[in-house]
CSV table of C-alpha atoms in Angstrom, one decimal:
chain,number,residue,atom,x,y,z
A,17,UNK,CA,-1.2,10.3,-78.7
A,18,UNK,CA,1.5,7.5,-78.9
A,19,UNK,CA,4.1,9.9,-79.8
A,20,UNK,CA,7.4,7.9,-80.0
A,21,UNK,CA,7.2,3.8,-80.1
A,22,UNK,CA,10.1,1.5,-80.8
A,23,UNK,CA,9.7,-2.1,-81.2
A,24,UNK,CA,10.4,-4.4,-79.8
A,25,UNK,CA,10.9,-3.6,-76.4
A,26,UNK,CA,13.6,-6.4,-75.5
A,27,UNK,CA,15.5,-8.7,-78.0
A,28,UNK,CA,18.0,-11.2,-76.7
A,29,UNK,CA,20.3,-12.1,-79.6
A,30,UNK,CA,23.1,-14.6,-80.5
A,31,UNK,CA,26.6,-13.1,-81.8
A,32,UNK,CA,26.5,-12.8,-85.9
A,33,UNK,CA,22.8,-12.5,-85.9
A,34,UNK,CA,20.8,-9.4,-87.3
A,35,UNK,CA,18.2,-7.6,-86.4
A,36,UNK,CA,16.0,-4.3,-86.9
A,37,UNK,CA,15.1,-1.6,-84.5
A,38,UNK,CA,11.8,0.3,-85.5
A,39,UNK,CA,11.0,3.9,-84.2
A,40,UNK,CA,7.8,5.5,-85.4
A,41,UNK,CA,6.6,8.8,-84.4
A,42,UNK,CA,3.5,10.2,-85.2
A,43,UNK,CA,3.7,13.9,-84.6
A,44,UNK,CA,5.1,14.9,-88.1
A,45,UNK,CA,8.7,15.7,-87.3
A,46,UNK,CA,11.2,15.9,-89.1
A,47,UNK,CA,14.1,15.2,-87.5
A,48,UNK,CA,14.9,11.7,-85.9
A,49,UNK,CA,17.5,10.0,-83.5
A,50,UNK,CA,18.8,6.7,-82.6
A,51,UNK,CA,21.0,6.9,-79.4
A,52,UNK,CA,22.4,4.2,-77.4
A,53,UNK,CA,22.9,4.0,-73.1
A,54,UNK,CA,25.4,2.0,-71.4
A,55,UNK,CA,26.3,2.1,-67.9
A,56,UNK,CA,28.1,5.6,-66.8
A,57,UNK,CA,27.9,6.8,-70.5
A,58,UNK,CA,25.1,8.9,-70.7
A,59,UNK,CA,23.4,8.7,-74.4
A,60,UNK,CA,25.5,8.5,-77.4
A,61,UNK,CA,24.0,9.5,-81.1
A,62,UNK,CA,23.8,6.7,-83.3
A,63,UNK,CA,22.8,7.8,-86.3
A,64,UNK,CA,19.9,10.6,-87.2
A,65,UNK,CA,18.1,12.0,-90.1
A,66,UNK,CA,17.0,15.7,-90.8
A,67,UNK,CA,14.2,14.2,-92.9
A,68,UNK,CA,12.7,11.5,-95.4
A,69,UNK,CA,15.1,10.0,-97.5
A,70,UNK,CA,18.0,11.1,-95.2
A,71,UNK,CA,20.0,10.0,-92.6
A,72,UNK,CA,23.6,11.0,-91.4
A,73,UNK,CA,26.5,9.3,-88.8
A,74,UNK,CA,26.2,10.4,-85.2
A,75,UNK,CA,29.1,9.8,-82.7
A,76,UNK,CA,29.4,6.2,-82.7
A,77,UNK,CA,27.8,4.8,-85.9
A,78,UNK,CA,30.1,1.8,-86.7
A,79,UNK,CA,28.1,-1.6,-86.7
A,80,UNK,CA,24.5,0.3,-87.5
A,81,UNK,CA,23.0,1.2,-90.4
A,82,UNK,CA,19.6,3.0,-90.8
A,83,UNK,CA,16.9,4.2,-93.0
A,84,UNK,CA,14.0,6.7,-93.2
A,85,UNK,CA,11.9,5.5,-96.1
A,86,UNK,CA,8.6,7.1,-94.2
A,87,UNK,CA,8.6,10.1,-92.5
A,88,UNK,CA,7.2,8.5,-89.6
A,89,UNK,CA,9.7,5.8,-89.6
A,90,UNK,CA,13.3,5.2,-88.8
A,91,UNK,CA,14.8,1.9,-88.6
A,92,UNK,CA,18.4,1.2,-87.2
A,93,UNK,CA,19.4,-2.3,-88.4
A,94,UNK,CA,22.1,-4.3,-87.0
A,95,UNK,CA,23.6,-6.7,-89.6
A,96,UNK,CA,25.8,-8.9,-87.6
A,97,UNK,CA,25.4,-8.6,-83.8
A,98,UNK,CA,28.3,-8.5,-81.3
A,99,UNK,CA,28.3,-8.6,-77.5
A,100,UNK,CA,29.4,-5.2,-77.6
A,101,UNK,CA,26.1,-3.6,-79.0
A,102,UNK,CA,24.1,-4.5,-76.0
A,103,UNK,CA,22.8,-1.3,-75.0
A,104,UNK,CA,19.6,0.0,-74.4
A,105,UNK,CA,18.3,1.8,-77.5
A,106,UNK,CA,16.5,5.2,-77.9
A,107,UNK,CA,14.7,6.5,-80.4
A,108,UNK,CA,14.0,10.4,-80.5
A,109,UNK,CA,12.3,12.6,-82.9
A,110,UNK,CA,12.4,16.3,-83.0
A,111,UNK,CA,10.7,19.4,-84.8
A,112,UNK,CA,13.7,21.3,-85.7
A,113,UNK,CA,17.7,21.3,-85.1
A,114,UNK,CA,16.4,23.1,-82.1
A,115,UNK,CA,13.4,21.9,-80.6
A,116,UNK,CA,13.1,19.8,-77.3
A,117,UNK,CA,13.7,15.9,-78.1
A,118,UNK,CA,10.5,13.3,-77.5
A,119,UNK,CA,12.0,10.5,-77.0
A,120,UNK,CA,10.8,6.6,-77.0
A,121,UNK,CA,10.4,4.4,-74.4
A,122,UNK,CA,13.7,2.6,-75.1
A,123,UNK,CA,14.7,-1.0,-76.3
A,124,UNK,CA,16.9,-3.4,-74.3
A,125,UNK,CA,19.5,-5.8,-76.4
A,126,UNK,CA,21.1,-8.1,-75.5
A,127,UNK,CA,23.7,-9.9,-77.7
A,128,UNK,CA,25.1,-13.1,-76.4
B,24,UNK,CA,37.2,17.8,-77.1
B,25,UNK,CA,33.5,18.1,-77.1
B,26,UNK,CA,31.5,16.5,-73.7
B,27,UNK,CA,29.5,17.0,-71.0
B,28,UNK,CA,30.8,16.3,-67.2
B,29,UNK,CA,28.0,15.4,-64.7
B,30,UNK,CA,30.6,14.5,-61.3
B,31,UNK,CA,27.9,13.1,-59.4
B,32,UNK,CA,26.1,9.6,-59.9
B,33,UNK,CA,24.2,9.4,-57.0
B,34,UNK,CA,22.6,12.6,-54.9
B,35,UNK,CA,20.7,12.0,-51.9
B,36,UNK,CA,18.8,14.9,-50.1
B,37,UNK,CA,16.4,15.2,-47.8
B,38,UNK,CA,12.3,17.0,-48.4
B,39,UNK,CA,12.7,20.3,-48.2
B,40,UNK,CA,16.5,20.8,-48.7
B,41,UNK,CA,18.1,22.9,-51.1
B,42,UNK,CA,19.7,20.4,-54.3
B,43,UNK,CA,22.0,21.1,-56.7
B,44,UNK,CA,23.1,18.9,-60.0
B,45,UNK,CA,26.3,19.9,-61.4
B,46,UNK,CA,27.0,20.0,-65.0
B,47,UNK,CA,29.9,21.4,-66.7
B,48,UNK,CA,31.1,21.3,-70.0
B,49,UNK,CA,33.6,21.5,-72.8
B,50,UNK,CA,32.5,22.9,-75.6
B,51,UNK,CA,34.3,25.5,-78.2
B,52,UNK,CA,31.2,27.2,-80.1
B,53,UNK,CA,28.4,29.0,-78.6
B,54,UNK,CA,27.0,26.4,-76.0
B,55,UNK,CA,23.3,25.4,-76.2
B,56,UNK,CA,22.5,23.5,-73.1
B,57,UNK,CA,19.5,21.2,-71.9
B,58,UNK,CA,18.4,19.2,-68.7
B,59,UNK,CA,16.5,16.1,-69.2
B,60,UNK,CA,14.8,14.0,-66.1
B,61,UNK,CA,13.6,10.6,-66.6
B,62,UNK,CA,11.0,9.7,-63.7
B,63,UNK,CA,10.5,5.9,-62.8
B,64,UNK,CA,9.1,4.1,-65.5
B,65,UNK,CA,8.6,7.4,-67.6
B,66,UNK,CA,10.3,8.1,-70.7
B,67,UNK,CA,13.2,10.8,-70.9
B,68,UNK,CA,11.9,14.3,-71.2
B,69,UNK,CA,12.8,17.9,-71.6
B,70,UNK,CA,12.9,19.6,-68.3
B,71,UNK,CA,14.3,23.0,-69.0
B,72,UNK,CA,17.0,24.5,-71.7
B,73,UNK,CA,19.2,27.6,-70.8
B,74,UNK,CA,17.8,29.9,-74.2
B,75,UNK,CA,14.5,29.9,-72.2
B,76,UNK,CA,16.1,31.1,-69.2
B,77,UNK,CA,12.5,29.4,-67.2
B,78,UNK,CA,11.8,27.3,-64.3
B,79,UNK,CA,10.6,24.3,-64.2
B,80,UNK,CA,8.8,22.3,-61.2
B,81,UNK,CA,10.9,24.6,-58.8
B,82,UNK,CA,14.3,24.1,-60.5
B,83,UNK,CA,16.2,26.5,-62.7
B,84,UNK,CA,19.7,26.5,-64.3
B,85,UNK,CA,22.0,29.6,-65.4
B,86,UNK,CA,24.6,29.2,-67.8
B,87,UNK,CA,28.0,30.1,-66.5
B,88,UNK,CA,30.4,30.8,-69.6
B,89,UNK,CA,32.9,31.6,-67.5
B,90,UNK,CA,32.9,28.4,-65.5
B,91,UNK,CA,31.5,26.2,-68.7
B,92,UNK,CA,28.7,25.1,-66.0
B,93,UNK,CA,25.4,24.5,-66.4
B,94,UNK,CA,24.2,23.3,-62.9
B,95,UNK,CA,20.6,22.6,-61.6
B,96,UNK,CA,19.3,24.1,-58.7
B,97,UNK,CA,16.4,23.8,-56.5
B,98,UNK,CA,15.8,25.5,-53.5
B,99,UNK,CA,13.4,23.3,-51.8
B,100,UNK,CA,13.3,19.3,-52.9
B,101,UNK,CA,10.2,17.1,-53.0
B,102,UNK,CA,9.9,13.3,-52.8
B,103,UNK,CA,8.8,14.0,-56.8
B,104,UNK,CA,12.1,14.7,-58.1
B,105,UNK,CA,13.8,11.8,-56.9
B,106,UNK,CA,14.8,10.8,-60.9
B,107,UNK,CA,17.6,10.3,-63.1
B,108,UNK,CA,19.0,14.0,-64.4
B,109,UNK,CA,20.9,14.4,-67.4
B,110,UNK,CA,22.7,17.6,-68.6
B,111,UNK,CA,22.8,17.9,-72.4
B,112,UNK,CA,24.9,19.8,-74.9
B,113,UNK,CA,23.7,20.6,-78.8
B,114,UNK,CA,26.3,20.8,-80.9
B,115,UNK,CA,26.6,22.8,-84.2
B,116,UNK,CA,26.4,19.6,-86.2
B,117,UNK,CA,22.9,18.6,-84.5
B,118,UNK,CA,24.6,15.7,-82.0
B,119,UNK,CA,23.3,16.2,-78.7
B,120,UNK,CA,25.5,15.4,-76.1
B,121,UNK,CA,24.5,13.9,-72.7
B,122,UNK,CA,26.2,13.5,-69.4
B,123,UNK,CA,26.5,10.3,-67.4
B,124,UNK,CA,23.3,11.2,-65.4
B,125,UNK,CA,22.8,12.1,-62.0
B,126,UNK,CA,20.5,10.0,-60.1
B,127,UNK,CA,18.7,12.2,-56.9
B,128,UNK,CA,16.7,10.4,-54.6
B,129,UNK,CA,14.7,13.1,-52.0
B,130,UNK,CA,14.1,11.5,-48.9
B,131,UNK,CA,11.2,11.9,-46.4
């Protein structure tokens, strides 16, 4: 099983650019996460949706948007890139509000 | 405010000695409360969460309301722990929130 993928695995972009994040999962859950890493920060939620054709604002959501059209998919888009959204990016997915978190193999950013 | 404390960046031990990774918390609802370990070039996974009251590979962790800690404890390390540990708080409003990560290295 491939369980959680996110492409592409390492973007270098310029400032003002945009660019989309894909996360698939394909073990049927519901619920899905986006979460950034930086250096000393732990992981921060992003955004995350409870299902297909929802998503909701995590605890630093300002500069992403996302969307879950398929249930297998959730995109987190950046519209206009700025140095300080490089991060590495994680993609989780979940069964339920409280079932363990599978998460991705993370995607590296860079935004010059 | 709502976050999770992990003090320690770096833990060194040696094979066979006792470890412990601190976690403490700040959290006013009913805490729910996760370790995750992320081996070398492994992806981040579950390790153990307090409701299950389990142990996993050797370590176990007991909520301490009193305290608001969460630390992990194994009594004997191996060379296969030595990962990056990350303490994790669910909140009511389904934002899980992780700790800086501790990063234990077991030496031979």
């Amino acid at each position: 099983n491939a369980g959680v993928t996110q492409t592409p695995k390492f973007r270098v972009l310029k400032t003002g650019q945009s660019m989309t994040l894909l996360c698939a999962q394909d073990m049927n859950h519901e619920y899905m996460y986006w979460y950034r890493q930086d250096p000393g920060m732990g992981l921060r939620l992003i955004h995350y949706s409870v299902g297909e054709g929802t998503t909701a604002k995590g605890e630093v959501p300002d500069g992403y948007n996302v969307s879950r059209l398929k249930k297998q998919n959730f995109l987190l888009g950046l519209e206009s890139a700025a140095p300080s959204q490089t991060s590495v990016y994680f993609c989780a997915s979940s069964w339920d509000l409280v079932g363990e978190l599978f998460f991705g193999e993370g995607s590296r950013l860079t935004v010059l | 405010a709502q976050r999770v404390t992990q003090p320690e960046k770096l833990l060194s031990v040696f094979k066979g000695a006792p470890v412990e990774l601190k976690c403490n918390y700040s959290y006013s609802g009913s805490p729910e409360l996760f370790w995750y370990v992320q081996y070398s070039r492994q992806r981040l996974q579950l390790l153990l969460r307090h409701i299950s009251r389990e142990s996993i590979k050797g370590f176990t962790a007991d909520l301490n309301k009193g305290e608001t800690s969460f630390h992990l404890k194994k009594p004997f390390a191996q060379e296969e722990d030595s990962a990056m540990y990350y303490c994790a708080l669910r909140l009511n409003n389904n934002d899980m929130r992780f700790g800086a990560g501790t990063r234990l290295t077991v030496k031979p």
